[in-house]
Short mmCIF file of C-alpha atoms and ligand atoms in Angstrom, two decimals:
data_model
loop_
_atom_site.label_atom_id
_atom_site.label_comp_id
_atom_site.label_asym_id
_atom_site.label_seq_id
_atom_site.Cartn_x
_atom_site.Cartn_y
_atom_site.Cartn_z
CA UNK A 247 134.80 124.41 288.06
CA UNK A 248 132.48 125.40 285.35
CA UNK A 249 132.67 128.01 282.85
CA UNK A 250 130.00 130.27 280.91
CA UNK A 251 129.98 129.79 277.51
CA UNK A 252 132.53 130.71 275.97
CA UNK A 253 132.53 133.25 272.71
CA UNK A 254 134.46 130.70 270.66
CA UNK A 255 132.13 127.87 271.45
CA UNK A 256 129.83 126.76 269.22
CA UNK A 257 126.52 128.27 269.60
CA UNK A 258 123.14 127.48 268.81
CA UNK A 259 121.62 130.65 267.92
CA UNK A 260 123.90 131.05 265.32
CA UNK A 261 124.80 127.81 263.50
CA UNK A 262 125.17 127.09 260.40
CA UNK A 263 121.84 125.14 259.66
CA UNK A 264 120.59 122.35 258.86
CA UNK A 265 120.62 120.38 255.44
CA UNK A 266 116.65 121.33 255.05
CA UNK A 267 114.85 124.45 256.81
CA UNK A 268 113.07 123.49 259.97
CA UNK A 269 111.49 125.40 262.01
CA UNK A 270 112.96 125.99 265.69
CA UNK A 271 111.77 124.07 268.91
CA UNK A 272 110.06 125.85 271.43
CA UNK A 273 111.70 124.34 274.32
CA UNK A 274 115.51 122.90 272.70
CA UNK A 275 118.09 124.30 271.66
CA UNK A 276 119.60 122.84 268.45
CA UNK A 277 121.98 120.81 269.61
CA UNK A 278 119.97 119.44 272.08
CA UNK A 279 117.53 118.43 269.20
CA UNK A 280 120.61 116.71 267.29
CA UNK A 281 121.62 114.96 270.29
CA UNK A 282 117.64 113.90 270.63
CA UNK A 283 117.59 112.86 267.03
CA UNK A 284 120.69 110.58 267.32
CA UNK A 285 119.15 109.03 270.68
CA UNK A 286 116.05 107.80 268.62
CA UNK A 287 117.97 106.93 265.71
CA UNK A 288 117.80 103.13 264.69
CA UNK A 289 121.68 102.99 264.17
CA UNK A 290 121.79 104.08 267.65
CA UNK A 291 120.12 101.21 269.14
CA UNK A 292 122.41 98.86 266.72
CA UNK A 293 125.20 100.09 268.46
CA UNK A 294 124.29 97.71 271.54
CA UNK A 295 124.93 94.74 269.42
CA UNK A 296 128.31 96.13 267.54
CA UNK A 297 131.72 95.03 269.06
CA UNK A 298 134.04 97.38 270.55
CA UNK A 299 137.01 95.25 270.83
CA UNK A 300 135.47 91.89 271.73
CA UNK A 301 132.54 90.37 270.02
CA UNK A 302 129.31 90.65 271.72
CA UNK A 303 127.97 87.20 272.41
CA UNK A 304 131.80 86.50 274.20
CA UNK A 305 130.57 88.19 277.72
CA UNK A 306 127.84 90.43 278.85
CA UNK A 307 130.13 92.86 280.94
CA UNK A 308 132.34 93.91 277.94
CA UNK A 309 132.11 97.71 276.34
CA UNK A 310 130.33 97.10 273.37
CA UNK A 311 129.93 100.45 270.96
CA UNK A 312 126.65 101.49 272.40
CA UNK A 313 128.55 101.89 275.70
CA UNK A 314 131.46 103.10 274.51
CA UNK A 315 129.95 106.04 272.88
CA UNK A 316 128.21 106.42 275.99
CA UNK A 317 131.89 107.24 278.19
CA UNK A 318 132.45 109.37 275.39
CA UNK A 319 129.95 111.30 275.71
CA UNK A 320 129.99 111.15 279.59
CA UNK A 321 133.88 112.64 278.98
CA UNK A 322 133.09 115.28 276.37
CA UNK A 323 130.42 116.95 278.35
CA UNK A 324 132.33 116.86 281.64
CA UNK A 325 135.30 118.73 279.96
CA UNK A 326 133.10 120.76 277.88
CA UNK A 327 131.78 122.52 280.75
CA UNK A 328 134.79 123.11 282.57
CA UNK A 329 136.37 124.81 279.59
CA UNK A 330 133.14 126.97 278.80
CA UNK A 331 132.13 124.39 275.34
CA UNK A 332 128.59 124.06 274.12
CA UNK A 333 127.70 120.24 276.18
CA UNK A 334 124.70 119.57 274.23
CA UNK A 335 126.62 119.50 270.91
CA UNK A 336 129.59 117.54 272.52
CA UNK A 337 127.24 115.18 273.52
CA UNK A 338 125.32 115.22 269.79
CA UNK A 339 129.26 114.60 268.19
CA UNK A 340 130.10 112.24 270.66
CA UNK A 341 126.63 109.72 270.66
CA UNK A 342 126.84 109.72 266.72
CA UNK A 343 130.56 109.48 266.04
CA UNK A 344 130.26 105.70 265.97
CA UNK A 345 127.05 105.13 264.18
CA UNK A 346 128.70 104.23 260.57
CA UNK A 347 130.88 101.39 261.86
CA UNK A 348 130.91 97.78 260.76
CA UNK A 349 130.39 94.81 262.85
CA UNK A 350 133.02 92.97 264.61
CA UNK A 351 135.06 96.80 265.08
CA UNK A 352 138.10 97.38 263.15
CA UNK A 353 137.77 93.84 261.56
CA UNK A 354 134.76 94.34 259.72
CA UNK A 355 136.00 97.74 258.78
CA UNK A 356 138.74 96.50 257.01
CA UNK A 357 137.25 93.67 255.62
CA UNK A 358 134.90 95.67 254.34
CA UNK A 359 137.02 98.42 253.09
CA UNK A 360 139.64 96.05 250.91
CA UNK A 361 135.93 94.83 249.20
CA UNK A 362 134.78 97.91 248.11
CA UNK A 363 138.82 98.22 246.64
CA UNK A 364 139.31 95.33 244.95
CA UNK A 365 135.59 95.25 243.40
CA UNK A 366 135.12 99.08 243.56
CA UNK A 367 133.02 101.36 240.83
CA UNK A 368 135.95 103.40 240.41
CA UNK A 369 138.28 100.58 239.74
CA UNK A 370 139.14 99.58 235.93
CA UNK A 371 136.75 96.52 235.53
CA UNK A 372 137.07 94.72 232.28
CA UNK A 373 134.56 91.88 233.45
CA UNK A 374 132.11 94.34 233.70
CA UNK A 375 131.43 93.10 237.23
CA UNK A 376 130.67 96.17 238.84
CA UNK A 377 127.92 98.84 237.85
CA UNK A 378 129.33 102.11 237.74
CA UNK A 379 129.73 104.55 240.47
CA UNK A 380 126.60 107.26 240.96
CA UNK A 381 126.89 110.47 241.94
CA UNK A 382 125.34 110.08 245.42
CA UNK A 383 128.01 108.07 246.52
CA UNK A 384 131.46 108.56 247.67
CA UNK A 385 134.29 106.93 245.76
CA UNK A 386 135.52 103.72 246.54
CA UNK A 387 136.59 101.67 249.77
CA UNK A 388 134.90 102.10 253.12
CA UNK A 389 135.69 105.01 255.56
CA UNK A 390 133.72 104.54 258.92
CA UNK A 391 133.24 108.13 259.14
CA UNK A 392 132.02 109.06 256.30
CA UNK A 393 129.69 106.20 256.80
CA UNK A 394 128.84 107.64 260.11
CA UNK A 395 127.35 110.98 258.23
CA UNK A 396 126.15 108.83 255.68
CA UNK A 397 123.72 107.05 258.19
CA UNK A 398 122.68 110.77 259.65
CA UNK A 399 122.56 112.70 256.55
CA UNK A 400 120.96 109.41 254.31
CA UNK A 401 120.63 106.24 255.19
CA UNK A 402 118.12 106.78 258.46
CA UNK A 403 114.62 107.16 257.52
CA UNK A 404 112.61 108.52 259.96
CA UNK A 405 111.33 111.86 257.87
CA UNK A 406 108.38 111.85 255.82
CA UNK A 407 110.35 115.19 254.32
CA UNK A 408 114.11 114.16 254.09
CA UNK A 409 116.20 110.80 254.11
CA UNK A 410 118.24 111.24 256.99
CA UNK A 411 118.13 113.37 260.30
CA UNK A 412 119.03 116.48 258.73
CA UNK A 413 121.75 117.86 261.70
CA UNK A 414 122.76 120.92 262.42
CA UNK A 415 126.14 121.62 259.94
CA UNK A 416 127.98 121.87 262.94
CA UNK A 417 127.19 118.50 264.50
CA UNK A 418 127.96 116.95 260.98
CA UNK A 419 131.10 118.74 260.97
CA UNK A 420 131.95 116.65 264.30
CA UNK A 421 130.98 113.52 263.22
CA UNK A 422 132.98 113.86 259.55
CA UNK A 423 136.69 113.37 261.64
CA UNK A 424 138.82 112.02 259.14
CA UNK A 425 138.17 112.22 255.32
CA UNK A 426 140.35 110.99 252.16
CA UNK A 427 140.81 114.09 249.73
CA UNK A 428 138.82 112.26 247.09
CA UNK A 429 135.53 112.14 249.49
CA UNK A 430 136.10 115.59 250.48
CA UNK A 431 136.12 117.16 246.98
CA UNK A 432 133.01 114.97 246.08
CA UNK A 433 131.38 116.19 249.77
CA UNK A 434 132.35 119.65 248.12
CA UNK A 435 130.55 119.13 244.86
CA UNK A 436 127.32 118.02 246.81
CA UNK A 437 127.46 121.02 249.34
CA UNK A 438 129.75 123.67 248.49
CA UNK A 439 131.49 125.10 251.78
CA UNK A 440 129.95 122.11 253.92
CA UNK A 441 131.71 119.24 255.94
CA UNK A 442 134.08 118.45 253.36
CA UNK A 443 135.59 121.90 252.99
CA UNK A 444 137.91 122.40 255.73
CA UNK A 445 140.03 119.24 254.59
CA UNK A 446 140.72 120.55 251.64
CA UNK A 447 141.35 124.24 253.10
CA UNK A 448 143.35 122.85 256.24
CA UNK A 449 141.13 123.84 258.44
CA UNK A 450 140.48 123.06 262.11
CA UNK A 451 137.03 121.40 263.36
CA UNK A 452 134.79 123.34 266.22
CA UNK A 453 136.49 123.09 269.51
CA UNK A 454 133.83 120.65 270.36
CA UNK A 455 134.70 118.67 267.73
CA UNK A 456 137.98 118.47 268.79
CA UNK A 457 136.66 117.59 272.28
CA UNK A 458 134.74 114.30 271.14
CA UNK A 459 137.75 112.97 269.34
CA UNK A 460 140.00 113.54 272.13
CA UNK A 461 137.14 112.03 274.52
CA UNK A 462 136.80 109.10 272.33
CA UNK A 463 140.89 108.62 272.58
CA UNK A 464 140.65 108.91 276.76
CA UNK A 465 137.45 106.44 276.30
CA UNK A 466 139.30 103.35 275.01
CA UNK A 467 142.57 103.76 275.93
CA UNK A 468 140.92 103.37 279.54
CA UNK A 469 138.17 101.03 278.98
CA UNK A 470 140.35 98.40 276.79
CA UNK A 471 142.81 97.63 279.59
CA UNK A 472 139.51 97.35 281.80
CA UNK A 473 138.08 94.77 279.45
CA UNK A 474 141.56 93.40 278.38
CA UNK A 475 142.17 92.32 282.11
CA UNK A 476 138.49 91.32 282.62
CA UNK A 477 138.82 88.85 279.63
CA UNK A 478 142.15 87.66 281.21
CA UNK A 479 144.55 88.40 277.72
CA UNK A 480 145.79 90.89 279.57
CA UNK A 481 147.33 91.03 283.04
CA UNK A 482 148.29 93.88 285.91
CA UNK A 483 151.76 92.69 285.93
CA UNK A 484 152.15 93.44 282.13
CA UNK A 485 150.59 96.50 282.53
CA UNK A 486 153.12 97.69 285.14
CA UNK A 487 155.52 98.82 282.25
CA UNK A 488 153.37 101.35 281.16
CA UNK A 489 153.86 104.58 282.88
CA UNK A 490 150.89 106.08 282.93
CA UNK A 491 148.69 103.43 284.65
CA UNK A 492 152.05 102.26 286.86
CA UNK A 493 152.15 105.82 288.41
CA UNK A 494 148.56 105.03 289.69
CA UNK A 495 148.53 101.79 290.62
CA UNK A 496 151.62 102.17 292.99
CA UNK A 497 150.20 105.42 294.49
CA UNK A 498 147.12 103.18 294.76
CA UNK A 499 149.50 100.43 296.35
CA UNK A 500 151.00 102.62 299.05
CA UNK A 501 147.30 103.98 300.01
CA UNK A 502 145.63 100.59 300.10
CA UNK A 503 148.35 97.96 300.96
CA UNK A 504 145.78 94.79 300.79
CA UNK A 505 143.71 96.27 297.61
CA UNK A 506 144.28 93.44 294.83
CA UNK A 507 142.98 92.40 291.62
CA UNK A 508 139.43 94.29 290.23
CA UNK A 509 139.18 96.93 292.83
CA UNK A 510 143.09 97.74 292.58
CA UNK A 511 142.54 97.78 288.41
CA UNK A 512 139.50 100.39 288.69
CA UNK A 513 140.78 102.20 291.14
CA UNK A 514 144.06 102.84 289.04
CA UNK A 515 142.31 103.27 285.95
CA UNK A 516 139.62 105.77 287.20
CA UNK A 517 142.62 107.59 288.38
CA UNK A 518 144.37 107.79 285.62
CA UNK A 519 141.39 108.81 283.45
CA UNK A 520 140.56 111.69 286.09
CA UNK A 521 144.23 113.02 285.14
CA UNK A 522 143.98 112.46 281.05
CA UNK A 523 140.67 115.08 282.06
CA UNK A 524 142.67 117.59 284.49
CA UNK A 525 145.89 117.06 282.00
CA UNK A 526 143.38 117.82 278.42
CA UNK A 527 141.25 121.10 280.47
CA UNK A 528 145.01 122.60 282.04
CA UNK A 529 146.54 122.37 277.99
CA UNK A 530 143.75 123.38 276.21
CA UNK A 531 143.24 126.44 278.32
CA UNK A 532 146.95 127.57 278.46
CA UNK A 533 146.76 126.77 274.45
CA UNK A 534 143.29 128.72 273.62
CA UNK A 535 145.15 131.64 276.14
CA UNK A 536 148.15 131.85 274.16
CA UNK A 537 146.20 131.74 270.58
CA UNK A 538 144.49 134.65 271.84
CA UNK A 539 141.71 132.91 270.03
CA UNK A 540 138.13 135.37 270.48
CA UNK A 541 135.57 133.49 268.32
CA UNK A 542 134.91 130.49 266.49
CA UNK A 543 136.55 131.52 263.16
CA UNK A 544 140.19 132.07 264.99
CA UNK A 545 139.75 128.27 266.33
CA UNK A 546 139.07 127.43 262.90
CA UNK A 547 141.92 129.25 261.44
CA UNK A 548 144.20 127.96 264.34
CA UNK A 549 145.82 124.01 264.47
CA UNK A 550 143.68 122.16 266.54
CA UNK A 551 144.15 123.56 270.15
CA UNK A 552 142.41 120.88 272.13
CA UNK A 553 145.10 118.36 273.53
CA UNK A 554 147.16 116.57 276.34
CA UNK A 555 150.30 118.24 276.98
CA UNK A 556 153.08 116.80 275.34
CA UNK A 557 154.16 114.51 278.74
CA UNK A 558 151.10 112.84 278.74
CA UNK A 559 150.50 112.63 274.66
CA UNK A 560 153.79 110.41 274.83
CA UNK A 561 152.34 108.58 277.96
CA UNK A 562 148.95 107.69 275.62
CA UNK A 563 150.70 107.00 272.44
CA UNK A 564 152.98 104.50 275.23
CA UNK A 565 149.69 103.11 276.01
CA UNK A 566 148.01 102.56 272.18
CA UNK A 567 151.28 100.92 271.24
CA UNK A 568 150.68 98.93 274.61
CA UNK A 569 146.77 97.95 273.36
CA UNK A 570 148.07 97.59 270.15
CA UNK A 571 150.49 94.52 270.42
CA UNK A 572 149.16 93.05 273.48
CA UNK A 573 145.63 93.45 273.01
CA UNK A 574 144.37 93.77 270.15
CA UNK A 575 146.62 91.31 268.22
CA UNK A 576 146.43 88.62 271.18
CA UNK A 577 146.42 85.66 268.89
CA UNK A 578 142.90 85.10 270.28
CA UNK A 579 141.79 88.10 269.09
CA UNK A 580 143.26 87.33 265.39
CA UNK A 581 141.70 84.36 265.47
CA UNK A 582 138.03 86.12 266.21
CA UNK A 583 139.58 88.82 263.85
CA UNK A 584 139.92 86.16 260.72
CA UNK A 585 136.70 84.57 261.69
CA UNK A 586 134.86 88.63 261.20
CA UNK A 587 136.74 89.19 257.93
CA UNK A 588 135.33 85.67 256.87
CA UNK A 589 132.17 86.55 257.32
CA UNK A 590 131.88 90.24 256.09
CA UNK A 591 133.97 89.09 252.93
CA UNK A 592 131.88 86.14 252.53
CA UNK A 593 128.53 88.31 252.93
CA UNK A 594 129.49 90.93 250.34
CA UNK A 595 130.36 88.46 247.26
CA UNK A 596 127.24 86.71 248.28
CA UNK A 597 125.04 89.52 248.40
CA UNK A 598 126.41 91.24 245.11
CA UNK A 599 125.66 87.84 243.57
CA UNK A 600 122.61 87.93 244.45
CA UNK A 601 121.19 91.49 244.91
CA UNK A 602 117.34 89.83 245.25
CA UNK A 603 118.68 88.96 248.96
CA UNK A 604 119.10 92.84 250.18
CA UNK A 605 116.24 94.62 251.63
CA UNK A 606 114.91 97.02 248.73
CA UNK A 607 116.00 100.39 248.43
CA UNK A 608 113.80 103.05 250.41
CA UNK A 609 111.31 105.09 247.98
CA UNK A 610 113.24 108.22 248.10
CA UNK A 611 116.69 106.34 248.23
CA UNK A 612 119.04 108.16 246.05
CA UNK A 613 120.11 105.42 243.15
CA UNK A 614 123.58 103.59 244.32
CA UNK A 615 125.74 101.23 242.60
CA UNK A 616 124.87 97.34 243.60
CA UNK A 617 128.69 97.89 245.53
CA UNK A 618 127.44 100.51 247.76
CA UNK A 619 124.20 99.12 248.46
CA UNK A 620 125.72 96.13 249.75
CA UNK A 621 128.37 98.23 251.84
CA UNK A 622 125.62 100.02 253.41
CA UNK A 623 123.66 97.09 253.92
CA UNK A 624 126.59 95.50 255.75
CA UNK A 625 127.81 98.60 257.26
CA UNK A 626 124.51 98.56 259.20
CA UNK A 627 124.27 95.05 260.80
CA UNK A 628 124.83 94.14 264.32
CA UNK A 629 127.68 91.52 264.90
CA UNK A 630 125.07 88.85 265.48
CA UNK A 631 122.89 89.55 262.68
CA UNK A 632 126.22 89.47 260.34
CA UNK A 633 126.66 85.93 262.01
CA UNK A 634 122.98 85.03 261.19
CA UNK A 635 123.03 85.73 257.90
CA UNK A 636 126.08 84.72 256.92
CA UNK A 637 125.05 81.10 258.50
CA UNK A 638 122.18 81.35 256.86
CA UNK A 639 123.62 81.93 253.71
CA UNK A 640 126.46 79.63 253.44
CA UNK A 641 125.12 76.73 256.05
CA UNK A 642 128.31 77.70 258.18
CA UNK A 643 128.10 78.60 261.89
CA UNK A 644 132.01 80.30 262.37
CA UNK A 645 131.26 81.74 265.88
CA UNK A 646 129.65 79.05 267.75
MG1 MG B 961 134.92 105.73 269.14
#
């Protein structure tokens, strides 16, 4: 059942603006010209080629991030309407949440992250090896999503008036989900009372903020086992332990006796992600009731009131744990896993050795240290570019 839109939604009419004045759209609201933006972004369409859990070239079926951000969105909006949220920025958060992340997923991340630490601006460096940190960048190691509003608020250039797609403050604010305290006071410095405020105040996100990062959770938890049984390292019987996809698959059983293998696995996973939906709308209603909550600043002054109920946040966490240890360290995923941190650790000293080999810095790029530049420039590649250059910069082919 939908709902009108509710007073503590976010609304349009009266965001908080945008970076630079623009005029408004005659026929969009300003969401729906966020969500447009991200569409036609460039980092969008690398999303196609960036891993989700398994590399791209190993099988065309797989979630990759591109369709991954996708079911997010698909999620966000679905709930958003039946609890009365603004879709169009759901949908905005949701399609740009993943834009700053590495090739190769969590690999890259973290291979990419413990480069920027060890040979980090902000680090003591007696050898002199790194040029110092400037002011229009955030302080050392990688965080992907910070990098994710560095890509909308910088790094695209699609403007003749702006770097970046200069969002609405309240998509931003979306998009910005986690933040160290150091990035958040130098967010603060750049933008007083922006994105970085509310994690130094405590502060809760929009409720549709909220909504894409618990969309995002339901997203992989259910698509993972679908691509952990399609790539065969994981298997139905192991995932019988786990209570909340056993509970489906034997009601499925007892409904369709001679249902096996795919058709039984969607059936019970579909399932299972319908209730996540039914279990995150019946919570969050009963929660917003009983906060009394009447506009957008009580959500903001509240914890964060979008969530499963406590039954099925242990049956989810039973489930990560689950992905966790069978999945995503499956020794043949660690070995793919060494293979990505080869490469991204290999491409960074290369390319800060020899900065002639990054694509020049846009006109009206804001000056960086050679460390960020090549973070950036990494940050940004697909899996199989990464691959590419990396062969074609050490003669090695790792992947084939
Ligand atoms: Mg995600």
């Amino acid at each position: 059942m939908n709902s009108p839109l509710q007073p503590y939604a976010c609304n349009p009419e009266h965001s908080r603006g945008r970076r630079y004045l623009q005029e408004a759209a005659p026929t969009r609201n300003e969401f729906q010209r966020d969500r447009d933006r991200v569409i036609h972004s460039s980092a969008f369409r690398r999303l196609v080629y960036k891993t989700q859990v398994f590399l791209n070239h190993e099988g065309d079926l797989f979630r990759t991030r591109l369709t991954h951000s996708l079911e997010v969105a698909q999620l966000g909006r679905s709930i958003a309407r039946s609890l009365g949220l603004h879709e169009d920025l759901v949908e905005a958060i949701a399609l740009a949440h993943d834009l700053g992340h590495t090739p190769f997923g969590h690999a890259g991340q973290d291979a990419l992250n413990a480069c920027l630490h060890q040979f980090a601006p902000d680090v003591e460096d007696p050898d002199g090896w790194c040029d110092p940190r400037t002011p229009h960048e955030p302080s050392g190691g990688f965080e992907h999503n910070l990098q994710s509003l560095r890509v909308v608020d910088e790094l695209e250039q699609r403007y003749a008036d702006f770097n970046g797609l200069n969002l609405c403050f309240e998509t931003r604010e979306g998009i910005l989900k986690h933040c160290s305290r150091a990035n958040a006071l130098w967010l603060e410095g750049r933008e007083p009372g922006g994105v970085g405020q509310r994690f130094l105040s405590g502060q809760s996100p929009s409720l549709e903020a909220q909504l894409a990062n618990l969309a995002d959770e339901i997203a992989y938890n259910a698509h993972d086992i679908d691509d952990g049984v399609r790539s065969g390292l994981l298997s139905l019987e192991q995932l019988q332990g786990l209570e909340l996809f056993e509970r489906h698959c034997l009601a499925v059983r007892q409904r369709y006796p001679a249902l096996q293998g795919k058709r039984l696995l969607y059936e019970s996973i579909r399932r299972m992600l319908t209730e996540q939906v039914y279990d995150v709308i019946a919570s969050s209603r009963a929660a917003l009731a009983a906060a009394g909550v009447q506009t957008l600043a009580d959500v903001r002054a509240q914890p964060v009131l979008l969530h499963f109920s406590s039954d099925m946040r242990q049956q989810s966490s039973a489930l990560k744990r689950f992905l966790m240890s069978h999945l995503y360290r499956h020794p043949q995923v660690m070995v793919q896993t060494e293979r990505a941190r080869q490469v991204v650790t290999e491409l960074y000293l290369i390319y800060h050795q020899a900065p002639e080999e990054l694509p020049q810095p846009a006109d009206a790029a804001a000056p960086l240290s050679l460390c960020r530049r090549v973070a950036d420039h990494i940050a940004g590649m697909t899996d199989r570019y990464a691959i590419r250059e990396h062969t074609r910069l050490t003669g090695q082919s790792l992947f084939d």
